[in-house]
Amino acid sequence: MLSKYNYNESLKRFEPKEKRCGYCFQNESENINNYDFIKLYKVKDRTNFVVYRSLKYEEMMIGISRCNDCVEFHEEASRKSPILKYAIYLLILIFVLPVFGLKVFIVGMALSITLFFVLHKYAKKSKNPEERLTLKQGIASNETIQDLVIAGWIFDKPSA
């Protein structure tokens, strides 16, 4: 299952042998620091008593190769998306609420939320989704990670 990966003992992670980018599938990665490393967890033993709880799990870091262009794309998207989302929402609220006044505040909120979703969908359509995969799409499209998830590995750290 992990034949396409080398295990790095010092950093305790699996590094992909293939240099081709896992997000745009065109360029090759030049630097291992650009790779996207995901932590996966698997519960080994869980004990739940009334007085005592215990949880033992395995942890694994596995990498997906990324080219410089995709690293820049992902960093820019992660910086801009929350700021733009809330800025557009606040601008819509500022311009819509004075028009309707306090008496019909609910109508103003409904209209502003509707406008926000319309603008959000328009922004999604304006980007070309075939160019690059987002981080979540890249993780979901990786065959090795899919196989690990089917084998019982999870993305969220388990808690007792």
JSON list of C-alpha atoms in Angstrom, two decimals:
[
{"chain": "A", "resi": 1, "resn": "MET", "atom": "CA", "xyz": [0.00, 0.00, 0.00]},
{"chain": "A", "resi": 2, "resn": "LEU", "atom": "CA", "xyz": [2.81, 2.42, 0.84]},
{"chain": "A", "resi": 3, "resn": "SER", "atom": "CA", "xyz": [5.20, 1.23, -1.86]},
{"chain": "A", "resi": 4, "resn": "LYS", "atom": "CA", "xyz": [5.10, 4.66, -3.50]},
{"chain": "A", "resi": 5, "resn": "TYR", "atom": "CA", "xyz": [6.54, 6.27, -0.35]},
{"chain": "A", "resi": 6, "resn": "ASN", "atom": "CA", "xyz": [9.88, 6.40, 1.47]},
{"chain": "A", "resi": 7, "resn": "TYR", "atom": "CA", "xyz": [9.86, 6.51, 5.25]},
{"chain": "A", "resi": 8, "resn": "ASN", "atom": "CA", "xyz": [11.95, 9.32, 6.76]},
{"chain": "A", "resi": 9, "resn": "GLU", "atom": "CA", "xyz": [13.13, 8.08, 10.18]},
{"chain": "A", "resi": 10, "resn": "SER", "atom": "CA", "xyz": [14.31, 11.45, 11.50]},
{"chain": "A", "resi": 11, "resn": "LEU", "atom": "CA", "xyz": [11.03, 13.27, 10.72]},
{"chain": "A", "resi": 12, "resn": "LYS", "atom": "CA", "xyz": [8.83, 10.18, 11.19]},
{"chain": "A", "resi": 13, "resn": "ARG", "atom": "CA", "xyz": [6.85, 10.65, 8.00]},
{"chain": "A", "resi": 14, "resn": "PHE", "atom": "CA", "xyz": [6.18, 9.02, 4.64]},
{"chain": "A", "resi": 15, "resn": "GLU", "atom": "CA", "xyz": [7.53, 11.03, 1.72]},
{"chain": "A", "resi": 16, "resn": "PRO", "atom": "CA", "xyz": [6.30, 10.33, -1.81]},
{"chain": "A", "resi": 17, "resn": "LYS", "atom": "CA", "xyz": [8.80, 8.98, -4.33]},
{"chain": "A", "resi": 18, "resn": "GLU", "atom": "CA", "xyz": [6.98, 10.56, -7.25]},
{"chain": "A", "resi": 19, "resn": "LYS", "atom": "CA", "xyz": [7.79, 14.22, -7.86]},
{"chain": "A", "resi": 20, "resn": "ARG", "atom": "CA", "xyz": [4.76, 15.01, -10.05]},
{"chain": "A", "resi": 21, "resn": "CYS", "atom": "CA", "xyz": [2.41, 17.47, -8.35]},
{"chain": "A", "resi": 22, "resn": "GLY", "atom": "CA", "xyz": [-0.66, 15.82, -6.79]},
{"chain": "A", "resi": 23, "resn": "TYR", "atom": "CA", "xyz": [-2.79, 18.96, -7.28]},
{"chain": "A", "resi": 24, "resn": "CYS", "atom": "CA", "xyz": [-2.21, 20.17, -10.86]},
{"chain": "A", "resi": 25, "resn": "PHE", "atom": "CA", "xyz": [-0.74, 16.89, -12.22]},
{"chain": "A", "resi": 26, "resn": "GLN", "atom": "CA", "xyz": [1.50, 18.89, -14.58]},
{"chain": "A", "resi": 27, "resn": "ASN", "atom": "CA", "xyz": [4.56, 20.30, -12.84]},
{"chain": "A", "resi": 28, "resn": "GLU", "atom": "CA", "xyz": [7.15, 18.52, -10.76]},
{"chain": "A", "resi": 29, "resn": "SER", "atom": "CA", "xyz": [7.97, 19.37, -7.18]},
{"chain": "A", "resi": 30, "resn": "GLU", "atom": "CA", "xyz": [11.42, 20.79, -6.61]},
{"chain": "A", "resi": 31, "resn": "ASN", "atom": "CA", "xyz": [11.52, 20.99, -2.83]},
{"chain": "A", "resi": 32, "resn": "ILE", "atom": "CA", "xyz": [10.30, 18.50, -0.24]},
{"chain": "A", "resi": 33, "resn": "ASN", "atom": "CA", "xyz": [9.35, 21.41, 2.05]},
{"chain": "A", "resi": 34, "resn": "ASN", "atom": "CA", "xyz": [6.57, 22.26, -0.44]},
{"chain": "A", "resi": 35, "resn": "TYR", "atom": "CA", "xyz": [4.89, 18.89, 0.08]},
{"chain": "A", "resi": 36, "resn": "ASP", "atom": "CA", "xyz": [1.58, 18.79, 1.92]},
{"chain": "A", "resi": 37, "resn": "PHE", "atom": "CA", "xyz": [1.84, 16.42, 4.89]},
{"chain": "A", "resi": 38, "resn": "ILE", "atom": "CA", "xyz": [-1.34, 15.05, 6.40]},
{"chain": "A", "resi": 39, "resn": "LYS", "atom": "CA", "xyz": [-1.64, 13.35, 9.78]},
{"chain": "A", "resi": 40, "resn": "LEU", "atom": "CA", "xyz": [-3.70, 10.20, 9.90]},
{"chain": "A", "resi": 41, "resn": "TYR", "atom": "CA", "xyz": [-4.73, 8.32, 13.05]},
{"chain": "A", "resi": 42, "resn": "LYS", "atom": "CA", "xyz": [-5.86, 4.78, 13.77]},
{"chain": "A", "resi": 43, "resn": "VAL", "atom": "CA", "xyz": [-7.34, 3.64, 17.08]},
{"chain": "A", "resi": 44, "resn": "LYS", "atom": "CA", "xyz": [-5.51, 0.57, 18.42]},
{"chain": "A", "resi": 45, "resn": "ASP", "atom": "CA", "xyz": [-7.19, 0.12, 21.81]},
{"chain": "A", "resi": 46, "resn": "ARG", "atom": "CA", "xyz": [-10.00, 1.95, 23.57]},
{"chain": "A", "resi": 47, "resn": "THR", "atom": "CA", "xyz": [-11.01, 1.33, 27.18]},
{"chain": "A", "resi": 48, "resn": "ASN", "atom": "CA", "xyz": [-14.05, 3.03, 28.69]},
{"chain": "A", "resi": 49, "resn": "PHE", "atom": "CA", "xyz": [-14.87, 2.33, 32.30]},
{"chain": "A", "resi": 50, "resn": "VAL", "atom": "CA", "xyz": [-16.93, 4.49, 34.63]},
{"chain": "A", "resi": 51, "resn": "VAL", "atom": "CA", "xyz": [-13.83, 5.69, 36.46]},
{"chain": "A", "resi": 52, "resn": "TYR", "atom": "CA", "xyz": [-11.09, 5.19, 33.88]},
{"chain": "A", "resi": 53, "resn": "ARG", "atom": "CA", "xyz": [-10.69, 5.90, 30.17]},
{"chain": "A", "resi": 54, "resn": "SER", "atom": "CA", "xyz": [-7.77, 4.91, 28.00]},
{"chain": "A", "resi": 55, "resn": "LEU", "atom": "CA", "xyz": [-7.04, 5.32, 24.34]},
{"chain": "A", "resi": 56, "resn": "LYS", "atom": "CA", "xyz": [-4.10, 4.04, 22.33]},
{"chain": "A", "resi": 57, "resn": "TYR", "atom": "CA", "xyz": [-3.69, 5.06, 18.72]},
{"chain": "A", "resi": 58, "resn": "GLU", "atom": "CA", "xyz": [-1.19, 5.10, 15.89]},
{"chain": "A", "resi": 59, "resn": "GLU", "atom": "CA", "xyz": [-0.20, 8.31, 14.16]},
{"chain": "A", "resi": 60, "resn": "MET", "atom": "CA", "xyz": [1.17, 8.61, 10.63]},
{"chain": "A", "resi": 61, "resn": "MET", "atom": "CA", "xyz": [2.25, 11.57, 8.51]},
{"chain": "A", "resi": 62, "resn": "ILE", "atom": "CA", "xyz": [1.95, 11.05, 4.78]},
{"chain": "A", "resi": 63, "resn": "GLY", "atom": "CA", "xyz": [2.91, 13.51, 2.07]},
{"chain": "A", "resi": 64, "resn": "ILE", "atom": "CA", "xyz": [1.43, 14.67, -1.21]},
{"chain": "A", "resi": 65, "resn": "SER", "atom": "CA", "xyz": [3.86, 16.31, -3.61]},
{"chain": "A", "resi": 66, "resn": "ARG", "atom": "CA", "xyz": [3.16, 19.93, -4.60]},
{"chain": "A", "resi": 67, "resn": "CYS", "atom": "CA", "xyz": [4.83, 22.19, -7.13]},
{"chain": "A", "resi": 68, "resn": "ASN", "atom": "CA", "xyz": [5.75, 25.80, -6.35]},
{"chain": "A", "resi": 69, "resn": "ASP", "atom": "CA", "xyz": [2.74, 27.14, -8.28]},
{"chain": "A", "resi": 70, "resn": "CYS", "atom": "CA", "xyz": [0.28, 25.06, -6.26]},
{"chain": "A", "resi": 71, "resn": "VAL", "atom": "CA", "xyz": [1.95, 26.04, -2.97]},
{"chain": "A", "resi": 72, "resn": "GLU", "atom": "CA", "xyz": [1.48, 29.71, -3.86]},
{"chain": "A", "resi": 73, "resn": "PHE", "atom": "CA", "xyz": [-2.09, 29.06, -5.00]},
{"chain": "A", "resi": 74, "resn": "HIS", "atom": "CA", "xyz": [-3.01, 27.27, -1.74]},
{"chain": "A", "resi": 75, "resn": "GLU", "atom": "CA", "xyz": [-1.34, 29.85, 0.49]},
{"chain": "A", "resi": 76, "resn": "GLU", "atom": "CA", "xyz": [-3.05, 32.72, -1.32]},
{"chain": "A", "resi": 77, "resn": "ALA", "atom": "CA", "xyz": [-6.42, 30.98, -1.13]},
{"chain": "A", "resi": 78, "resn": "SER", "atom": "CA", "xyz": [-6.05, 30.26, 2.58]},
{"chain": "A", "resi": 79, "resn": "ARG", "atom": "CA", "xyz": [-5.12, 33.89, 3.27]},
{"chain": "A", "resi": 80, "resn": "LYS", "atom": "CA", "xyz": [-7.81, 35.51, 1.15]},
{"chain": "A", "resi": 81, "resn": "SER", "atom": "CA", "xyz": [-10.88, 33.32, 1.51]},
{"chain": "A", "resi": 82, "resn": "PRO", "atom": "CA", "xyz": [-11.89, 34.10, 5.12]},
{"chain": "A", "resi": 83, "resn": "ILE", "atom": "CA", "xyz": [-11.11, 37.78, 4.74]},
{"chain": "A", "resi": 84, "resn": "LEU", "atom": "CA", "xyz": [-13.07, 38.13, 1.51]},
{"chain": "A", "resi": 85, "resn": "LYS", "atom": "CA", "xyz": [-16.01, 36.13, 2.79]},
{"chain": "A", "resi": 86, "resn": "TYR", "atom": "CA", "xyz": [-16.54, 38.26, 5.87]},
{"chain": "A", "resi": 87, "resn": "ALA", "atom": "CA", "xyz": [-15.72, 41.53, 4.11]},
{"chain": "A", "resi": 88, "resn": "ILE", "atom": "CA", "xyz": [-18.34, 40.89, 1.43]},
{"chain": "A", "resi": 89, "resn": "TYR", "atom": "CA", "xyz": [-20.86, 39.82, 4.06]},
{"chain": "A", "resi": 90, "resn": "LEU", "atom": "CA", "xyz": [-20.27, 42.96, 6.14]},
{"chain": "A", "resi": 91, "resn": "LEU", "atom": "CA", "xyz": [-20.47, 45.21, 3.08]},
{"chain": "A", "resi": 92, "resn": "ILE", "atom": "CA", "xyz": [-23.77, 43.65, 2.10]},
{"chain": "A", "resi": 93, "resn": "LEU", "atom": "CA", "xyz": [-25.09, 44.14, 5.63]},
{"chain": "A", "resi": 94, "resn": "ILE", "atom": "CA", "xyz": [-23.94, 47.77, 5.70]},
{"chain": "A", "resi": 95, "resn": "PHE", "atom": "CA", "xyz": [-25.66, 48.61, 2.42]},
{"chain": "A", "resi": 96, "resn": "VAL", "atom": "CA", "xyz": [-28.81, 46.51, 2.81]},
{"chain": "A", "resi": 97, "resn": "LEU", "atom": "CA", "xyz": [-29.79, 47.19, 6.44]},
{"chain": "A", "resi": 98, "resn": "PRO", "atom": "CA", "xyz": [-30.19, 51.01, 6.14]},
{"chain": "A", "resi": 99, "resn": "VAL", "atom": "CA", "xyz": [-32.52, 50.50, 3.15]},
{"chain": "A", "resi": 100, "resn": "PHE", "atom": "CA", "xyz": [-34.91, 48.30, 5.10]},
{"chain": "A", "resi": 101, "resn": "GLY", "atom": "CA", "xyz": [-34.49, 49.84, 8.54]},
{"chain": "A", "resi": 102, "resn": "LEU", "atom": "CA", "xyz": [-34.83, 48.18, 11.91]},
{"chain": "A", "resi": 103, "resn": "LYS", "atom": "CA", "xyz": [-38.49, 47.22, 11.49]},
{"chain": "A", "resi": 104, "resn": "VAL", "atom": "CA", "xyz": [-37.77, 44.72, 8.78]},
{"chain": "A", "resi": 105, "resn": "PHE", "atom": "CA", "xyz": [-34.35, 43.63, 9.97]},
{"chain": "A", "resi": 106, "resn": "ILE", "atom": "CA", "xyz": [-35.15, 40.01, 9.16]},
{"chain": "A", "resi": 107, "resn": "VAL", "atom": "CA", "xyz": [-35.88, 40.87, 5.52]},
{"chain": "A", "resi": 108, "resn": "GLY", "atom": "CA", "xyz": [-32.56, 42.73, 5.31]},
{"chain": "A", "resi": 109, "resn": "MET", "atom": "CA", "xyz": [-30.71, 39.77, 6.81]},
{"chain": "A", "resi": 110, "resn": "ALA", "atom": "CA", "xyz": [-32.40, 37.32, 4.45]},
{"chain": "A", "resi": 111, "resn": "LEU", "atom": "CA", "xyz": [-31.60, 39.47, 1.45]},
{"chain": "A", "resi": 112, "resn": "SER", "atom": "CA", "xyz": [-28.00, 40.01, 2.51]},
{"chain": "A", "resi": 113, "resn": "ILE", "atom": "CA", "xyz": [-27.49, 36.27, 3.08]},
{"chain": "A", "resi": 114, "resn": "THR", "atom": "CA", "xyz": [-29.03, 35.53, -0.32]},
{"chain": "A", "resi": 115, "resn": "LEU", "atom": "CA", "xyz": [-26.76, 38.07, -2.00]},
{"chain": "A", "resi": 116, "resn": "PHE", "atom": "CA", "xyz": [-23.78, 36.61, -0.18]},
{"chain": "A", "resi": 117, "resn": "PHE", "atom": "CA", "xyz": [-24.49, 33.12, -1.49]},
{"chain": "A", "resi": 118, "resn": "VAL", "atom": "CA", "xyz": [-25.08, 34.41, -5.03]},
{"chain": "A", "resi": 119, "resn": "LEU", "atom": "CA", "xyz": [-21.75, 36.25, -4.95]},
{"chain": "A", "resi": 120, "resn": "HIS", "atom": "CA", "xyz": [-20.04, 33.23, -3.41]},
{"chain": "A", "resi": 121, "resn": "LYS", "atom": "CA", "xyz": [-21.33, 30.94, -6.18]},
{"chain": "A", "resi": 122, "resn": "TYR", "atom": "CA", "xyz": [-20.32, 33.49, -8.81]},
{"chain": "A", "resi": 123, "resn": "ALA", "atom": "CA", "xyz": [-16.80, 33.63, -7.34]},
{"chain": "A", "resi": 124, "resn": "LYS", "atom": "CA", "xyz": [-16.58, 29.82, -7.46]},
{"chain": "A", "resi": 125, "resn": "LYS", "atom": "CA", "xyz": [-17.66, 29.75, -11.12]},
{"chain": "A", "resi": 126, "resn": "SER", "atom": "CA", "xyz": [-15.16, 32.42, -12.13]},
{"chain": "A", "resi": 127, "resn": "LYS", "atom": "CA", "xyz": [-12.23, 30.24, -11.08]},
{"chain": "A", "resi": 128, "resn": "ASN", "atom": "CA", "xyz": [-11.26, 27.41, -13.38]},
{"chain": "A", "resi": 129, "resn": "PRO", "atom": "CA", "xyz": [-11.58, 24.24, -11.25]},
{"chain": "A", "resi": 130, "resn": "GLU", "atom": "CA", "xyz": [-9.68, 22.12, -13.80]},
{"chain": "A", "resi": 131, "resn": "GLU", "atom": "CA", "xyz": [-6.48, 24.08, -13.24]},
{"chain": "A", "resi": 132, "resn": "ARG", "atom": "CA", "xyz": [-5.68, 23.01, -9.68]},
{"chain": "A", "resi": 133, "resn": "LEU", "atom": "CA", "xyz": [-7.23, 21.00, -6.92]},
{"chain": "A", "resi": 134, "resn": "THR", "atom": "CA", "xyz": [-7.84, 22.50, -3.52]},
{"chain": "A", "resi": 135, "resn": "LEU", "atom": "CA", "xyz": [-6.15, 20.93, -0.51]},
{"chain": "A", "resi": 136, "resn": "LYS", "atom": "CA", "xyz": [-9.22, 18.86, 0.34]},
{"chain": "A", "resi": 137, "resn": "GLN", "atom": "CA", "xyz": [-9.71, 17.74, -3.25]},
{"chain": "A", "resi": 138, "resn": "GLY", "atom": "CA", "xyz": [-6.05, 16.74, -3.51]},
{"chain": "A", "resi": 139, "resn": "ILE", "atom": "CA", "xyz": [-6.25, 14.67, -0.36]},
{"chain": "A", "resi": 140, "resn": "ALA", "atom": "CA", "xyz": [-9.47, 13.02, -1.55]},
{"chain": "A", "resi": 141, "resn": "SER", "atom": "CA", "xyz": [-8.00, 12.18, -4.96]},
{"chain": "A", "resi": 142, "resn": "ASN", "atom": "CA", "xyz": [-4.84, 10.54, -3.59]},
{"chain": "A", "resi": 143, "resn": "GLU", "atom": "CA", "xyz": [-5.23, 6.76, -4.01]},
{"chain": "A", "resi": 144, "resn": "THR", "atom": "CA", "xyz": [-2.94, 5.81, -1.13]},
{"chain": "A", "resi": 145, "resn": "ILE", "atom": "CA", "xyz": [-4.81, 8.03, 1.33]},
{"chain": "A", "resi": 146, "resn": "GLN", "atom": "CA", "xyz": [-8.12, 6.62, 0.07]},
{"chain": "A", "resi": 147, "resn": "ASP", "atom": "CA", "xyz": [-6.83, 3.10, 0.73]},
{"chain": "A", "resi": 148, "resn": "LEU", "atom": "CA", "xyz": [-5.68, 4.08, 4.23]},
{"chain": "A", "resi": 149, "resn": "VAL", "atom": "CA", "xyz": [-9.08, 5.60, 5.05]},
{"chain": "A", "resi": 150, "resn": "ILE", "atom": "CA", "xyz": [-10.79, 2.42, 3.87]},
{"chain": "A", "resi": 151, "resn": "ALA", "atom": "CA", "xyz": [-8.41, 0.45, 6.12]},
{"chain": "A", "resi": 152, "resn": "GLY", "atom": "CA", "xyz": [-9.60, 2.43, 9.18]},
{"chain": "A", "resi": 153, "resn": "TRP", "atom": "CA", "xyz": [-7.33, 5.49, 9.35]},
{"chain": "A", "resi": 154, "resn": "ILE", "atom": "CA", "xyz": [-9.02, 8.80, 10.19]},
{"chain": "A", "resi": 155, "resn": "PHE", "atom": "CA", "xyz": [-8.06, 12.49, 9.80]},
{"chain": "A", "resi": 156, "resn": "ASP", "atom": "CA", "xyz": [-9.17, 13.72, 13.24]},
{"chain": "A", "resi": 157, "resn": "LYS", "atom": "CA", "xyz": [-7.15, 12.96, 16.34]},
{"chain": "A", "resi": 158, "resn": "PRO", "atom": "CA", "xyz": [-9.14, 10.49, 18.47]},
{"chain": "A", "resi": 159, "resn": "SER", "atom": "CA", "xyz": [-10.02, 11.40, 22.03]},
{"chain": "A", "resi": 160, "resn": "ALA", "atom": "CA", "xyz": [-10.86, 9.18, 24.96]}
]
